[in-house]
Every structure is written in structure tokens, then in C-alpha cells.
Short mmCIF file of the C-alpha atoms (twelve columns), coordinates in Angstrom:
data_MODEL
# 
_entry.id   MODEL 
# 
loop_
_atom_site.group_PDB 
_atom_site.id 
_atom_site.type_symbol 
_atom_site.label_atom_id 
_atom_site.label_alt_id 
_atom_site.label_comp_id 
_atom_site.label_asym_id 
_atom_site.label_seq_id 
_atom_site.Cartn_x 
_atom_site.Cartn_y 
_atom_site.Cartn_z 
_atom_site.pdbx_PDB_model_num 
ATOM 1   C CA . MET A 1   0.024   -0.022  0.024   1 
ATOM 2   C CA . LYS A 2   1.373   3.348   -1.070  1 
ATOM 3   C CA . LEU A 3   0.164   6.101   1.246   1 
ATOM 4   C CA . TYR A 4   0.584   9.769   0.458   1 
ATOM 5   C CA . LEU A 5   0.394   11.467  3.768   1 
ATOM 6   C CA . ASP A 6   -0.322  15.169  3.808   1 
ATOM 7   C CA . PRO A 7   0.104   17.221  7.010   1 
ATOM 8   C CA . GLY A 8   -1.956  20.312  6.210   1 
ATOM 9   C CA . HIS A 9   -0.451  23.737  5.803   1 
ATOM 10  C CA . GLY A 10  3.170   24.646  6.664   1 
ATOM 11  C CA . GLY A 11  5.756   27.318  6.247   1 
ATOM 12  C CA . ARG A 12  4.188   30.655  5.490   1 
ATOM 13  C CA . ASP A 13  0.747   29.137  5.882   1 
ATOM 14  C CA . PRO A 14  0.180   28.309  9.545   1 
ATOM 15  C CA . GLY A 15  -3.396  27.149  9.070   1 
ATOM 16  C CA . ALA A 16  -5.743  27.761  11.931  1 
ATOM 17  C CA . LYS A 17  -4.374  29.286  15.028  1 
ATOM 18  C CA . GLY A 18  -5.721  29.342  18.659  1 
ATOM 19  C CA . ASN A 19  -5.145  28.633  22.292  1 
ATOM 20  C CA . GLY A 20  -1.376  29.012  21.717  1 
ATOM 21  C CA . LEU A 21  -1.230  26.452  18.928  1 
ATOM 22  C CA . SER A 22  -0.653  26.516  15.125  1 
ATOM 23  C CA . GLU A 23  -2.406  23.951  12.984  1 
ATOM 24  C CA . LYS A 24  0.711   23.363  10.805  1 
ATOM 25  C CA . ASP A 25  2.606   22.099  13.920  1 
ATOM 26  C CA . ILE A 26  -0.026  19.664  15.180  1 
ATOM 27  C CA . THR A 27  -0.780  18.202  11.764  1 
ATOM 28  C CA . LEU A 28  2.978   17.525  11.122  1 
ATOM 29  C CA . ASP A 29  3.510   15.883  14.502  1 
ATOM 30  C CA . ILE A 30  0.509   13.502  13.987  1 
ATOM 31  C CA . ALA A 31  1.665   12.661  10.474  1 
ATOM 32  C CA . LEU A 32  5.184   11.783  11.543  1 
ATOM 33  C CA . ARG A 33  3.787   9.646   14.336  1 
ATOM 34  C CA . LEU A 34  1.463   7.947   11.863  1 
ATOM 35  C CA . ARG A 35  4.322   7.208   9.426   1 
ATOM 36  C CA . GLU A 36  6.301   5.674   12.316  1 
ATOM 37  C CA . ILE A 37  3.479   3.399   13.350  1 
ATOM 38  C CA . LEU A 38  2.828   2.170   9.905   1 
ATOM 39  C CA . LEU A 39  6.473   1.516   9.009   1 
ATOM 40  C CA . ASN A 40  7.220   -0.116  12.316  1 
ATOM 41  C CA . ASN A 41  4.230   -2.426  12.479  1 
ATOM 42  C CA . TYR A 42  3.038   -3.300  9.009   1 
ATOM 43  C CA . GLU A 43  4.376   -5.191  5.987   1 
ATOM 44  C CA . LYS A 44  4.440   -3.792  2.423   1 
ATOM 45  C CA . VAL A 45  3.684   -0.184  3.351   1 
ATOM 46  C CA . GLU A 46  5.249   2.876   1.677   1 
ATOM 47  C CA . VAL A 47  4.671   6.315   2.971   1 
ATOM 48  C CA . LYS A 48  5.448   9.548   1.194   1 
ATOM 49  C CA . LEU A 49  4.933   12.804  3.104   1 
ATOM 50  C CA . SER A 50  4.015   16.079  1.480   1 
ATOM 51  C CA . ARG A 51  6.365   17.657  3.988   1 
ATOM 52  C CA . THR A 52  8.461   16.484  6.828   1 
ATOM 53  C CA . SER A 53  9.347   20.025  8.220   1 
ATOM 54  C CA . ASP A 54  7.888   23.405  8.340   1 
ATOM 55  C CA . ILE A 55  7.972   24.341  4.697   1 
ATOM 56  C CA . THR A 56  5.495   26.052  2.320   1 
ATOM 57  C CA . LYS A 57  3.984   23.738  -0.285  1 
ATOM 58  C CA . SER A 58  1.013   24.493  -2.590  1 
ATOM 59  C CA . LEU A 59  -2.083  22.327  -2.796  1 
ATOM 60  C CA . LEU A 60  -1.333  21.763  -6.550  1 
ATOM 61  C CA . ALA A 61  2.221   20.549  -5.755  1 
ATOM 62  C CA . ARG A 62  0.832   18.145  -3.224  1 
ATOM 63  C CA . SER A 63  -1.839  16.608  -5.457  1 
ATOM 64  C CA . ASN A 64  0.538   16.528  -8.501  1 
ATOM 65  C CA . GLU A 65  3.179   14.676  -6.411  1 
ATOM 66  C CA . ALA A 66  0.660   12.073  -5.040  1 
ATOM 67  C CA . ASN A 67  -0.622  11.492  -8.630  1 
ATOM 68  C CA . ALA A 68  2.915   11.124  -10.212 1 
ATOM 69  C CA . TRP A 69  3.963   8.782   -7.372  1 
ATOM 70  C CA . GLY A 70  0.917   6.502   -8.037  1 
ATOM 71  C CA . ALA A 71  -0.319  6.565   -4.484  1 
ATOM 72  C CA . ASP A 72  -2.991  4.052   -3.381  1 
ATOM 73  C CA . PHE A 73  -4.515  6.498   -1.003  1 
ATOM 74  C CA . TYR A 74  -4.201  10.211  -0.138  1 
ATOM 75  C CA . LEU A 75  -4.698  11.143  3.530   1 
ATOM 76  C CA . SER A 76  -4.607  14.846  4.592   1 
ATOM 77  C CA . ILE A 77  -4.371  15.608  8.277   1 
ATOM 78  C CA . HIS A 78  -5.993  18.862  9.519   1 
ATOM 79  C CA . MET A 79  -7.317  20.634  12.589  1 
ATOM 80  C CA . ASN A 80  -10.544 22.648  12.494  1 
ATOM 81  C CA . ALA A 81  -11.484 26.160  13.645  1 
ATOM 82  C CA . ALA A 82  -14.701 28.098  14.100  1 
ATOM 83  C CA . ASP A 83  -16.411 29.711  17.101  1 
ATOM 84  C CA . ARG A 84  -15.272 28.736  20.432  1 
ATOM 85  C CA . SER A 85  -18.245 26.352  21.046  1 
ATOM 86  C CA . ALA A 86  -17.570 24.187  17.950  1 
ATOM 87  C CA . CYS A 87  -15.706 21.001  18.824  1 
ATOM 88  C CA . GLY A 88  -15.215 17.398  17.668  1 
ATOM 89  C CA . TYR A 89  -13.883 15.279  14.806  1 
ATOM 90  C CA . GLU A 90  -15.027 14.983  11.204  1 
ATOM 91  C CA . ASP A 91  -13.667 13.783  7.939   1 
ATOM 92  C CA . PHE A 92  -14.383 14.441  4.262   1 
ATOM 93  C CA . ILE A 93  -14.230 12.773  0.864   1 
ATOM 94  C CA . TYR A 94  -14.943 14.548  -2.433  1 
ATOM 95  C CA . SER A 95  -18.541 15.780  -2.881  1 
ATOM 96  C CA . GLY A 96  -18.770 14.251  -6.365  1 
ATOM 97  C CA . LEU A 97  -18.466 10.767  -5.016  1 
ATOM 98  C CA . SER A 98  -21.256 8.432   -4.143  1 
ATOM 99  C CA . ASN A 99  -21.794 6.677   -0.722  1 
ATOM 100 C CA . SER A 100 -20.817 3.383   -2.424  1 
ATOM 101 C CA . SER A 101 -17.450 4.627   -3.749  1 
ATOM 102 C CA . LYS A 102 -14.166 3.206   -2.663  1 
ATOM 103 C CA . ALA A 103 -13.367 6.488   -0.964  1 
ATOM 104 C CA . ALA A 104 -16.546 6.371   1.055   1 
ATOM 105 C CA . LYS A 105 -15.912 2.771   2.116   1 
ATOM 106 C CA . PHE A 106 -12.416 3.692   3.320   1 
ATOM 107 C CA . GLN A 107 -13.755 6.875   4.974   1 
ATOM 108 C CA . LYS A 108 -16.147 4.834   7.155   1 
ATOM 109 C CA . MET A 109 -13.397 2.368   8.172   1 
ATOM 110 C CA . ILE A 110 -10.990 5.079   9.186   1 
ATOM 111 C CA . HIS A 111 -13.589 7.242   10.796  1 
ATOM 112 C CA . ASP A 112 -14.737 4.433   13.122  1 
ATOM 113 C CA . GLU A 113 -11.172 3.716   14.209  1 
ATOM 114 C CA . VAL A 114 -10.142 7.350   14.746  1 
ATOM 115 C CA . ILE A 115 -13.214 8.132   16.810  1 
ATOM 116 C CA . LYS A 116 -12.390 5.243   19.155  1 
ATOM 117 C CA . MET A 117 -9.029  6.798   19.969  1 
ATOM 118 C CA . ASN A 118 -9.383  10.530  20.051  1 
ATOM 119 C CA . GLY A 119 -12.022 11.233  22.768  1 
ATOM 120 C CA . LEU A 120 -13.718 13.908  20.652  1 
ATOM 121 C CA . LYS A 121 -17.299 14.517  19.742  1 
ATOM 122 C CA . ASP A 122 -18.249 12.705  16.612  1 
ATOM 123 C CA . ARG A 123 -19.388 15.226  13.951  1 
ATOM 124 C CA . GLY A 124 -19.893 12.572  11.312  1 
ATOM 125 C CA . LEU A 125 -18.709 11.599  7.850   1 
ATOM 126 C CA . LYS A 126 -18.950 14.457  5.353   1 
ATOM 127 C CA . LYS A 127 -18.218 15.512  1.737   1 
ATOM 128 C CA . ALA A 128 -16.556 18.665  0.382   1 
ATOM 129 C CA . ASN A 129 -15.068 20.147  -2.742  1 
ATOM 130 C CA . PHE A 130 -11.553 20.524  -1.399  1 
ATOM 131 C CA . HIS A 131 -8.668  20.672  -3.896  1 
ATOM 132 C CA . VAL A 132 -6.809  17.578  -2.511  1 
ATOM 133 C CA . LEU A 133 -10.004 15.460  -2.667  1 
ATOM 134 C CA . ARG A 134 -10.927 16.641  -6.162  1 
ATOM 135 C CA . GLU A 135 -7.664  16.694  -7.997  1 
ATOM 136 C CA . THR A 136 -6.230  13.427  -6.740  1 
ATOM 137 C CA . THR A 137 -6.575  10.298  -8.872  1 
ATOM 138 C CA . MET A 138 -6.756  7.877   -6.002  1 
ATOM 139 C CA . PRO A 139 -9.250  7.627   -3.152  1 
ATOM 140 C CA . ALA A 140 -8.650  10.535  -0.789  1 
ATOM 141 C CA . LEU A 141 -9.654  11.532  2.744   1 
ATOM 142 C CA . LEU A 142 -9.277  14.694  4.716   1 
ATOM 143 C CA . THR A 143 -9.561  14.470  8.469   1 
ATOM 144 C CA . GLU A 144 -10.302 17.408  10.803  1 
ATOM 145 C CA . ASN A 145 -9.006  16.353  14.219  1 
ATOM 146 C CA . GLY A 146 -10.694 18.666  16.572  1 
ATOM 147 C CA . PHE A 147 -11.114 22.487  16.839  1 
ATOM 148 C CA . ILE A 148 -8.030  24.447  17.624  1 
ATOM 149 C CA . SER A 149 -10.332 27.340  18.504  1 
ATOM 150 C CA . ASN A 150 -12.131 25.242  21.292  1 
ATOM 151 C CA . SER A 151 -10.258 25.289  24.633  1 
ATOM 152 C CA . GLN A 152 -11.105 21.660  25.496  1 
ATOM 153 C CA . ASP A 153 -10.121 20.257  22.103  1 
ATOM 154 C CA . ALA A 154 -6.934  22.418  22.152  1 
ATOM 155 C CA . ALA A 155 -6.010  21.081  25.576  1 
ATOM 156 C CA . LEU A 156 -5.981  17.564  24.115  1 
ATOM 157 C CA . MET A 157 -3.904  18.662  21.126  1 
ATOM 158 C CA . LYS A 158 -1.140  19.815  23.438  1 
ATOM 159 C CA . GLN A 159 -0.753  16.334  24.875  1 
ATOM 160 C CA . PRO A 160 1.801   14.057  23.036  1 
ATOM 161 C CA . SER A 161 -0.134  11.036  24.245  1 
ATOM 162 C CA . TRP A 162 -3.323  12.321  22.511  1 
ATOM 163 C CA . ARG A 163 -1.541  13.075  19.269  1 
ATOM 164 C CA . GLN A 164 -0.078  9.485   19.369  1 
ATOM 165 C CA . ASN A 165 -3.587  8.097   19.877  1 
ATOM 166 C CA . VAL A 166 -4.946  10.074  16.963  1 
ATOM 167 C CA . ALA A 167 -2.100  8.655   14.821  1 
ATOM 168 C CA . LYS A 168 -2.850  5.075   16.057  1 
ATOM 169 C CA . GLY A 169 -6.604  5.535   15.191  1 
ATOM 170 C CA . HIS A 170 -5.614  6.551   11.628  1 
ATOM 171 C CA . ALA A 171 -3.154  3.595   11.413  1 
ATOM 172 C CA . ASN A 172 -5.782  1.157   12.750  1 
ATOM 173 C CA . GLY A 173 -8.295  2.428   10.106  1 
ATOM 174 C CA . LEU A 174 -5.756  2.156   7.217   1 
ATOM 175 C CA . ALA A 175 -4.836  -1.346  8.296   1 
ATOM 176 C CA . ILE A 176 -8.497  -2.380  8.114   1 
ATOM 177 C CA . ALA A 177 -9.160  -0.605  4.897   1 
ATOM 178 C CA . PHE A 178 -6.117  -1.979  3.015   1 
ATOM 179 C CA . GLN A 179 -5.975  -5.443  4.947   1 
ATOM 180 C CA . LEU A 180 -2.375  -4.635  6.092   1 
ATOM 181 C CA . GLN A 181 -0.353  -7.508  7.494   1 
ATOM 182 C CA . ARG A 182 1.466   -6.903  10.738  1 
ATOM 183 C CA . LYS A 183 5.169   -7.498  10.838  1 
ATOM 184 C CA . SER A 184 6.392   -10.452 12.729  1 
ATOM 185 C CA . SER A 185 4.849   -9.864  16.200  1 
ATOM 186 C CA . PRO A 186 6.519   -10.605 19.483  1 
ATOM 187 C CA . VAL A 187 5.993   -14.201 20.506  1 
ATOM 188 C CA . PRO A 188 6.286   -15.616 23.906  1 
ATOM 189 C CA . THR A 189 9.334   -17.674 24.876  1 
ATOM 190 C CA . ILE A 190 7.926   -21.154 24.977  1 
ATOM 191 C CA . PRO A 191 10.113  -24.267 25.688  1 
ATOM 192 C CA . ASN A 192 10.985  -26.285 22.616  1 
ATOM 193 C CA . LEU A 193 9.611   -23.518 20.340  1 
ATOM 194 C CA . GLY A 194 13.099  -22.820 18.928  1 
ATOM 195 C CA . THR A 195 15.478  -19.981 18.989  1 
ATOM 196 C CA . SER A 196 13.947  -16.435 19.750  1 
ATOM 197 C CA . TYR A 197 15.542  -13.033 19.452  1 
ATOM 198 C CA . LYS A 198 14.544  -10.445 22.139  1 
ATOM 199 C CA . ILE A 199 15.164  -6.815  21.472  1 
ATOM 200 C CA . ILE A 200 16.178  -4.657  24.423  1 
ATOM 201 C CA . ALA A 201 16.270  -0.789  24.006  1 
ATOM 202 C CA . GLY A 202 18.013  0.052   27.273  1 
ATOM 203 C CA . SER A 203 18.742  -1.696  30.591  1 
ATOM 204 C CA . PHE A 204 18.434  0.219   33.749  1 
ATOM 205 C CA . ARG A 205 18.864  -0.232  37.538  1 
ATOM 206 C CA . SER A 206 16.006  2.274   38.019  1 
ATOM 207 C CA . LEU A 207 12.434  1.229   37.290  1 
ATOM 208 C CA . ASN A 208 11.474  4.891   36.636  1 
ATOM 209 C CA . ASN A 209 14.202  5.196   34.036  1 
ATOM 210 C CA . ALA A 210 12.998  2.013   32.293  1 
ATOM 211 C CA . LYS A 211 9.433   3.371   32.362  1 
ATOM 212 C CA . SER A 212 10.599  6.625   30.898  1 
ATOM 213 C CA . ARG A 213 12.412  4.815   28.011  1 
ATOM 214 C CA . VAL A 214 9.299   2.781   27.335  1 
ATOM 215 C CA . ALA A 215 7.274   5.975   27.137  1 
ATOM 216 C CA . ASP A 216 9.829   7.461   24.720  1 
ATOM 217 C CA . LEU A 217 9.589   4.288   22.576  1 
ATOM 218 C CA . GLN A 218 5.786   4.310   22.430  1 
ATOM 219 C CA . ALA A 219 5.751   8.034   21.591  1 
ATOM 220 C CA . LYS A 220 7.738   7.144   18.403  1 
ATOM 221 C CA . GLY A 221 5.257   4.339   17.577  1 
ATOM 222 C CA . PHE A 222 7.164   1.297   19.045  1 
ATOM 223 C CA . GLU A 223 5.291   -1.235  21.126  1 
ATOM 224 C CA . ALA A 224 7.381   -1.596  24.237  1 
ATOM 225 C CA . LEU A 225 7.063   -2.817  27.897  1 
ATOM 226 C CA . VAL A 226 9.226   -3.122  31.047  1 
ATOM 227 C CA . GLU A 227 10.670  -6.494  31.793  1 
ATOM 228 C CA . THR A 228 12.627  -7.479  34.933  1 
ATOM 229 C CA . ALA A 229 15.900  -9.375  34.767  1 
ATOM 230 C CA . ASN A 230 18.051  -10.815 37.569  1 
ATOM 231 C CA . ILE A 231 21.740  -10.566 36.744  1 
ATOM 232 C CA . SER A 232 24.320  -11.771 39.386  1 
ATOM 233 C CA . GLY A 233 21.864  -11.084 42.157  1 
ATOM 234 C CA . ASP A 234 21.096  -7.549  41.008  1 
ATOM 235 C CA . THR A 235 17.719  -6.508  39.515  1 
ATOM 236 C CA . TRP A 236 17.725  -4.710  36.127  1 
ATOM 237 C CA . TYR A 237 14.727  -3.162  34.396  1 
ATOM 238 C CA . ARG A 238 14.777  -3.534  30.596  1 
ATOM 239 C CA . ALA A 239 12.771  -1.728  27.901  1 
ATOM 240 C CA . GLN A 240 11.726  -4.759  25.763  1 
ATOM 241 C CA . VAL A 241 10.519  -3.910  22.208  1 
ATOM 242 C CA . GLY A 242 9.686   -7.407  20.967  1 
ATOM 243 C CA . VAL A 243 10.674  -11.010 20.672  1 
ATOM 244 C CA . TYR A 244 11.143  -12.456 17.185  1 
ATOM 245 C CA . SER A 245 11.549  -15.976 15.838  1 
ATOM 246 C CA . ASN A 246 13.515  -14.651 12.870  1 
ATOM 247 C CA . ARG A 247 16.908  -13.181 13.393  1 
ATOM 248 C CA . ARG A 248 16.692  -10.973 10.252  1 
ATOM 249 C CA . ASN A 249 13.463  -9.385  11.511  1 
ATOM 250 C CA . ALA A 250 14.965  -8.692  14.802  1 
ATOM 251 C CA . GLU A 251 18.132  -7.000  13.311  1 
ATOM 252 C CA . GLN A 252 15.905  -4.897  10.995  1 
ATOM 253 C CA . GLN A 253 13.930  -3.696  14.039  1 
ATOM 254 C CA . MET A 254 17.135  -2.982  15.917  1 
ATOM 255 C CA . ALA A 255 18.449  -0.944  12.966  1 
ATOM 256 C CA . HIS A 256 15.109  0.968   12.844  1 
ATOM 257 C CA . LEU A 257 15.384  1.761   16.617  1 
ATOM 258 C CA . LYS A 258 18.889  3.037   16.287  1 
ATOM 259 C CA . LYS A 259 17.906  5.254   13.338  1 
ATOM 260 C CA . SER A 260 15.089  6.531   15.495  1 
ATOM 261 C CA . GLY A 261 17.622  7.753   18.050  1 
ATOM 262 C CA . PHE A 262 17.884  4.793   20.504  1 
ATOM 263 C CA . LYS A 263 21.558  3.857   20.512  1 
ATOM 264 C CA . ASP A 264 21.718  1.339   23.379  1 
ATOM 265 C CA . VAL A 265 19.816  -1.422  21.661  1 
ATOM 266 C CA . PHE A 266 20.854  -5.062  21.699  1 
ATOM 267 C CA . ILE A 267 19.520  -8.500  20.969  1 
ATOM 268 C CA . ILE A 268 19.306  -11.330 23.427  1 
ATOM 269 C CA . THR A 269 19.290  -14.804 21.780  1 
# 
């Protein structure tokens, strides 16, 4: 699945502003988290972002790039704005499409998963004549993830854990829509199962330090947990990212962790 992921606005175009926030910053953060979740957890996924930093890019450049790349799906991430009382989540497909179109079917799947994760009022599935929905040659969806002008929605937007949940909701919906296969998932160490390869992204004497590392890993889209190890009579707390039955998969995940900034990663066989 080739996903063209478009964090709305950027550069000279801040998008909506309110409650100390700029739309362009929140959309980029969610999109980067979404990319990490998809690449970390699913097979055969390619993600191209319209921007990975705070740059100015026209709507025409975005739609042309997605079309030229041959994307399977176009997903544009936005935040809404209106009067202070307006709140909640809604998403849009092109107004010229029928309710039985492929875009409409994908919209329903993604909408249902996002609304499970974001804690926002459900404003429903909608249609609009937005450029990125009209001018793209593949199914396209634009999501409006809360109102930056609403103090309660904006308070959520300021929380990294909320932005991570929004990204997870989008990822879950995409996985259902495109029947994505998860990468080799961690398996329990069972006697006689064969050799397993456990990935450790940090080993600490302090439980709080281990928990902090796990939180950092989860914030970047990795599934992690704290495990306890007894070494020469001393208790150590490890940030475990997964257990793999295939050495190559473990090494690929270790390389991805190091690329994401976690240097003290090792494999236990």
C-alpha cells in the first residue's frame, strides 16, 4: 500500500491558530507519528509525506506529487477552527463521489477507528469540494482532528499522548481498509519453540528510568514494555521492544530503533 500522507499547511501558511497552537505544527506531529506506526508495524507499506518539516507547499504541488507517485490512498491531516463552542472530529471525501465509492468505504473504516481513539465529539462523515480530494486520482480523505479554537479540544492537542492516539486511530483504520499484514509480532518464549531473539532498547537499575524509556519508545510508535531481569543477584529493568523468531526481522527492528535515536539497543538470543 502506497500512502501519500499530507500534513496540512506549513511554512508561510500556519493554518488555523488558537489557544497557543498553530495547525501546521499539530498536523505535522501527527503525520510523523502515523508514518512511524505504519512503517514499524506493517508489511508492504510505503509512505510519502508532502512535507517532513515546516515548509511552504502549494495544494497543486501536493496533489501532483501524489498522482505522479501513483499513491493508493491520499490522507490529509488537519485541525478545524470556528467559534469557541464548536468541537469534535469529522472527515471528508470529495463531494462528487457516491456513498458506495471506494473512498466512502475507506472513510467509514478510518472514521470508526479514529473516533475510538481521540476522545472527541463525533461530527460525522462528510463531503466537500476540497482541492486535494478533487484533484487526486486515488481515493482521498481529509480528516479534521478537533477544533483548535475550542479550549477543550486544544488542551488535548497539546498532549503528546493524545497526538499518538490520533495517529494510532488513523493507522488502525488504514490497516483495516487495506488489509495490512502486521510484521512478525512478538512471540512468547515457550520451551521447545526454537530460538527466539529479544530486542532490548535500554537496561536500567532504576524502574522509573525504564518506564521513561518505554514511554519514549511508545511516543515514536514502537510497542514496548518493561521486563525485569536478575543478573548476578542484581535487579535490572529493561525496555523490551519485541521477541522475534526470525533473526533478520530482529536485526531490521534494531536498525530502525537506532535510526530513531535509540543507540543502546541489543539482541538477546
